[in-house]
Short mmCIF file of C-alpha atoms in Angstrom, two decimals:
data_model
loop_
_atom_site.label_atom_id
_atom_site.label_comp_id
_atom_site.label_asym_id
_atom_site.label_seq_id
_atom_site.Cartn_x
_atom_site.Cartn_y
_atom_site.Cartn_z
CA MET A 1 46.42 -16.57 31.61
CA GLY A 2 43.52 -14.53 33.01
CA LYS A 3 40.04 -15.99 33.10
CA PHE A 4 38.79 -13.65 30.36
CA ASP A 5 41.87 -13.75 28.10
CA LYS A 6 40.69 -16.53 25.77
CA ILE A 7 37.23 -15.10 25.17
CA ASP A 8 38.71 -11.61 24.79
CA GLU A 9 40.95 -12.96 22.01
CA LEU A 10 38.00 -14.68 20.34
CA LYS A 11 35.93 -11.51 20.50
CA LYS A 12 38.74 -9.49 18.90
CA LEU A 13 38.83 -12.01 16.06
CA PHE A 14 35.02 -11.91 15.78
CA ASP A 15 35.06 -8.12 15.60
CA LEU A 16 37.49 -8.26 12.66
CA TYR A 17 34.89 -10.13 10.60
CA ARG A 18 31.89 -7.94 11.43
CA PRO A 19 29.44 -7.80 9.86
CA LEU A 20 29.10 -11.50 9.12
CA PRO A 21 27.76 -12.62 5.74
CA LYS A 22 23.95 -12.55 5.88
CA ALA A 23 23.61 -16.24 5.02
CA ALA A 24 25.99 -17.26 7.80
CA LEU A 25 24.32 -14.93 10.30
CA LYS A 26 20.84 -16.23 9.47
CA SER A 27 21.98 -19.84 9.80
CA LEU A 28 23.67 -19.11 13.11
CA GLN A 29 20.71 -17.20 14.58
CA SER A 30 18.21 -19.88 13.58
CA ALA A 31 20.28 -22.73 14.99
CA ILE A 32 21.01 -20.92 18.25
CA ALA A 33 17.40 -19.78 18.78
CA VAL A 34 16.02 -23.31 18.49
CA ASP A 35 18.85 -24.81 20.56
CA MET A 36 18.51 -22.17 23.26
CA THR A 37 14.72 -22.54 23.40
CA TYR A 38 15.02 -26.30 23.81
CA ASN A 39 17.73 -26.15 26.48
CA SER A 40 16.27 -23.29 28.51
CA ASN A 41 12.84 -24.92 28.66
CA ALA A 42 14.25 -28.39 29.31
CA ILE A 43 16.14 -27.04 32.33
CA GLU A 44 12.74 -26.09 33.75
CA GLY A 45 11.17 -29.49 33.03
CA ASN A 46 9.74 -29.16 29.51
CA THR A 47 9.85 -32.60 27.84
CA LEU A 48 9.95 -31.50 24.18
CA THR A 49 13.09 -32.83 22.48
CA LEU A 50 15.35 -30.61 20.38
CA SER A 51 13.83 -31.91 17.12
CA GLU A 52 10.30 -31.54 18.49
CA THR A 53 11.07 -27.97 19.57
CA LYS A 54 12.28 -27.19 16.05
CA VAL A 55 9.08 -28.57 14.51
CA VAL A 56 6.89 -26.59 16.93
CA VAL A 57 8.61 -23.21 16.55
CA GLU A 58 9.59 -23.32 12.88
CA ASP A 59 6.78 -25.36 11.33
CA GLY A 60 3.93 -24.70 13.77
CA ILE A 61 3.18 -28.41 14.10
CA ALA A 62 1.79 -29.79 17.35
CA ILE A 63 3.47 -32.81 18.92
CA GLY A 64 1.21 -35.65 20.04
CA GLY A 65 1.33 -36.51 23.71
CA LYS A 66 2.76 -33.14 24.75
CA THR A 67 0.83 -30.61 26.82
CA VAL A 68 -0.48 -27.26 25.62
CA ARG A 69 1.82 -25.59 28.15
CA GLU A 70 4.91 -27.28 26.69
CA HIS A 71 3.98 -26.05 23.22
CA LEU A 72 3.39 -22.52 24.52
CA GLU A 73 6.69 -22.54 26.39
CA ALA A 74 8.52 -23.33 23.15
CA LEU A 75 6.65 -20.76 21.05
CA ASN A 76 6.88 -18.08 23.73
CA HIS A 77 10.60 -18.55 24.37
CA TYR A 78 11.39 -18.46 20.67
CA GLU A 79 9.44 -15.20 20.36
CA ALA A 80 11.21 -13.80 23.42
CA ILE A 81 14.59 -14.47 21.77
CA GLU A 82 13.42 -12.58 18.68
CA TYR A 83 12.33 -9.71 20.92
CA VAL A 84 15.70 -9.64 22.71
CA GLU A 85 17.53 -9.58 19.37
CA SER A 86 15.29 -6.73 18.16
CA ILE A 87 16.03 -4.45 21.14
CA VAL A 88 19.79 -4.99 21.44
CA ASP A 89 20.70 -1.66 19.85
CA ASP A 90 18.36 0.67 21.72
CA ALA A 91 16.84 -0.86 24.85
CA GLU A 92 18.00 -0.12 28.36
CA VAL A 93 18.34 -2.96 30.84
CA GLY A 94 15.60 -1.81 33.17
CA GLU A 95 12.43 -2.99 34.84
CA ASP A 96 10.27 -2.47 31.75
CA THR A 97 12.59 -4.67 29.68
CA ILE A 98 12.64 -7.34 32.38
CA LYS A 99 8.84 -7.37 32.62
CA ASN A 100 8.43 -7.40 28.82
CA ILE A 101 10.66 -10.46 28.50
CA HIS A 102 8.84 -12.22 31.31
CA TYR A 103 5.49 -11.40 29.74
CA LEU A 104 6.53 -12.98 26.44
CA ILE A 105 7.73 -16.11 28.23
CA MET A 106 4.57 -16.56 30.29
CA LYS A 107 1.78 -15.21 28.07
CA GLY A 108 -1.02 -17.69 27.60
CA ILE A 109 0.46 -19.81 30.39
CA ASP A 110 -0.10 -17.60 33.44
CA LYS A 111 -2.22 -14.66 32.30
CA GLU A 112 -2.49 -13.15 35.78
CA ALA A 113 1.24 -13.16 36.53
CA ALA A 114 2.83 -12.64 33.08
CA GLY A 115 4.97 -9.51 33.22
CA SER A 116 4.10 -8.77 36.86
CA TYR A 117 6.13 -9.17 40.02
CA ARG A 118 4.92 -11.85 42.43
CA ILE A 119 2.46 -10.91 45.16
CA ALA A 120 3.17 -13.85 47.45
CA ASN A 121 6.20 -15.41 49.06
CA VAL A 122 7.83 -18.45 47.49
CA ILE A 123 9.94 -21.40 48.57
CA ILE A 124 12.35 -22.87 46.01
CA SER A 125 12.24 -26.65 46.12
CA GLY A 126 15.63 -28.22 46.84
CA SER A 127 17.32 -24.91 47.68
CA GLU A 128 18.50 -23.42 50.96
CA HIS A 129 17.97 -19.95 49.54
CA VAL A 130 14.80 -18.13 50.59
CA PRO A 131 13.96 -15.30 48.14
CA PRO A 132 13.05 -11.86 49.49
CA ASN A 133 9.59 -11.24 50.87
CA HIS A 134 7.24 -10.30 48.02
CA ILE A 135 6.75 -6.88 49.59
CA GLN A 136 10.47 -6.22 49.14
CA VAL A 137 10.61 -7.29 45.48
CA PRO A 138 9.96 -3.86 43.86
CA ALA A 139 12.66 -2.23 45.99
CA GLU A 140 15.09 -5.09 45.36
CA MET A 141 14.55 -4.79 41.62
CA GLU A 142 15.20 -1.06 41.76
CA LYS A 143 18.44 -1.85 43.60
CA LEU A 144 19.36 -4.38 40.92
CA ILE A 145 18.98 -1.81 38.14
CA SER A 146 20.94 0.79 40.11
CA TRP A 147 23.69 -1.77 40.67
CA TYR A 148 23.73 -2.61 36.97
CA ASP A 149 23.96 1.02 35.85
CA GLU A 150 27.03 1.45 38.04
CA ALA A 151 28.63 -1.97 37.55
CA LYS A 152 28.57 -1.76 33.73
CA MET A 153 31.17 0.98 34.02
CA TYR A 154 33.81 -1.28 35.57
CA LEU A 155 32.97 -5.00 35.32
CA HIS A 156 34.01 -7.19 32.40
CA PRO A 157 30.86 -7.59 30.23
CA VAL A 158 30.68 -11.35 30.79
CA GLU A 159 30.97 -11.00 34.55
CA LEU A 160 28.40 -8.20 34.42
CA ALA A 161 25.94 -10.45 32.57
CA VAL A 162 26.56 -13.38 34.92
CA GLN A 163 26.18 -11.25 38.04
CA PHE A 164 22.94 -9.79 36.71
CA HIS A 165 21.63 -13.29 35.96
CA PHE A 166 22.45 -14.42 39.49
CA LYS A 167 21.00 -11.34 41.20
CA LEU A 168 17.73 -11.62 39.31
CA VAL A 169 17.36 -15.30 40.17
CA TYR A 170 18.27 -14.48 43.77
CA ASN A 171 15.43 -11.94 43.94
CA HIS A 172 13.05 -14.41 42.24
CA PRO A 173 10.78 -11.50 41.31
CA PHE A 174 8.19 -13.55 39.43
CA ARG A 175 5.93 -16.41 40.45
CA ASP A 176 7.32 -18.56 37.64
CA GLY A 177 9.68 -18.13 34.69
CA ASN A 178 12.55 -16.53 36.61
CA GLY A 179 15.27 -18.78 35.19
CA ARG A 180 14.25 -18.31 31.57
CA THR A 181 13.92 -14.56 32.10
CA ALA A 182 17.35 -14.36 33.75
CA ARG A 183 19.05 -16.33 30.99
CA LEU A 184 17.53 -14.12 28.30
CA LEU A 185 18.55 -10.95 30.13
CA MET A 186 22.07 -12.32 30.53
CA ASN A 187 22.12 -12.78 26.77
CA LEU A 188 20.71 -9.31 26.12
CA ILE A 189 23.57 -7.84 28.14
CA LEU A 190 26.14 -9.99 26.35
CA MET A 191 24.83 -8.95 22.93
CA GLN A 192 24.76 -5.28 23.89
CA PHE A 193 28.50 -5.61 24.53
CA GLY A 194 29.10 -7.33 21.20
CA TYR A 195 28.93 -10.99 22.25
CA LEU A 196 26.77 -13.78 20.83
CA LEU A 197 23.87 -15.65 22.40
CA VAL A 198 25.06 -18.34 24.79
CA ILE A 199 23.21 -21.54 25.62
CA VAL A 200 23.07 -23.00 29.12
CA LYS A 201 22.86 -26.71 28.38
CA VAL A 202 20.29 -28.98 29.98
CA SER A 203 22.98 -31.69 29.96
CA GLU A 204 24.83 -29.57 32.52
CA ARG A 205 21.73 -28.65 34.49
CA VAL A 206 23.08 -30.05 37.76
CA LYS A 207 26.33 -28.10 37.42
CA TYR A 208 24.38 -24.95 36.57
CA ILE A 209 21.87 -25.33 39.43
CA ASN A 210 24.68 -26.11 41.89
CA ALA A 211 26.57 -23.00 40.75
CA LEU A 212 23.47 -20.86 41.33
CA GLU A 213 22.89 -22.47 44.72
CA LYS A 214 26.49 -21.80 45.75
CA ALA A 215 26.18 -18.19 44.66
CA SER A 216 22.88 -17.82 46.51
CA THR A 217 24.17 -19.26 49.78
CA THR A 218 27.74 -17.92 49.78
CA GLY A 219 27.71 -14.94 47.41
CA ASN A 220 30.46 -16.57 45.35
CA VAL A 221 29.56 -16.59 41.63
CA GLY A 222 32.88 -18.12 40.56
CA ASP A 223 31.45 -21.48 39.46
CA LEU A 224 28.64 -19.83 37.50
CA LEU A 225 31.06 -17.41 35.87
CA LYS A 226 33.39 -20.24 34.86
CA LEU A 227 30.50 -22.13 33.28
CA ILE A 228 29.24 -19.14 31.28
CA ILE A 229 32.77 -18.30 30.09
CA GLU A 230 32.89 -21.81 28.60
CA TYR A 231 29.58 -21.19 26.83
CA VAL A 232 30.79 -17.83 25.49
CA GLU A 233 33.84 -19.56 24.05
CA GLU A 234 31.65 -22.25 22.47
CA SER A 235 29.32 -19.66 20.92
CA PHE A 236 32.23 -17.89 19.21
CA LYS A 237 33.67 -21.16 17.91
CA LYS A 238 30.29 -22.25 16.55
CA CYS A 239 29.98 -18.89 14.79
CA PHE A 240 33.45 -19.16 13.30
CA PHE A 241 32.70 -22.66 12.02
CA ILE A 242 29.48 -21.58 10.30
CA ALA A 243 31.15 -18.48 8.86
CA GLY A 244 34.23 -20.43 7.70
CA ILE A 245 36.63 -18.45 9.89
CA GLU A 246 39.80 -20.27 10.90
CA ILE A 247 40.99 -20.16 14.50
CA HIS A 248 44.67 -20.61 15.22
CA ASN A 249 44.99 -22.16 18.67
CA SER A 250 47.80 -20.51 20.60
CA GLU A 251 47.75 -23.01 23.45
#
């Protein structure tokens, strides 16, 4: 069985039931948005729990003992997901989209750098990878978009999204917020090809970071691709459960 066969089968089944009932779709989107916001921020060190994240983004209630930044990270990421969902049908994956997503993630947190490429070199703690010189960033991002425009014609959509995620993190174009931006762009690409939002889990942070490190130092994205394929499968199964769609396991 090929590495994409199972998710290809799940997507075919998903396509048969499009469009989903509005109630099921709303329930799914709300649950995923909160879950994704919690996990994506927690990967980067935010200490809000899942339930606290839900209270902050859905009820607008501040959590005692948590920093202003942690609250803003939750609110900003949730808004960025809404933005990504709103542009799925008509936005191109280009530099403007990348900068817009980054701006939403970092607004109110880093006013000077939100939505702007870094103007200094960076060292990533705990990584052997050294991102490109800041002077090279604009050219590297142009190369990334050119690669994407060509690669989308022949790569499987999930591999395309994973490769884009890796290449953006490799370039590290922003001073901060690169991981969250890359994960949202990966999801934008997946949704543009008819897939659902996927959640990189903080519980598997070490596996995820190690996969990125391996890709950055060897060029081999196999571990990262395997991990995201698992998440794609999980997102379909969660959707089917909420929508009451039965899956007949052929294994």
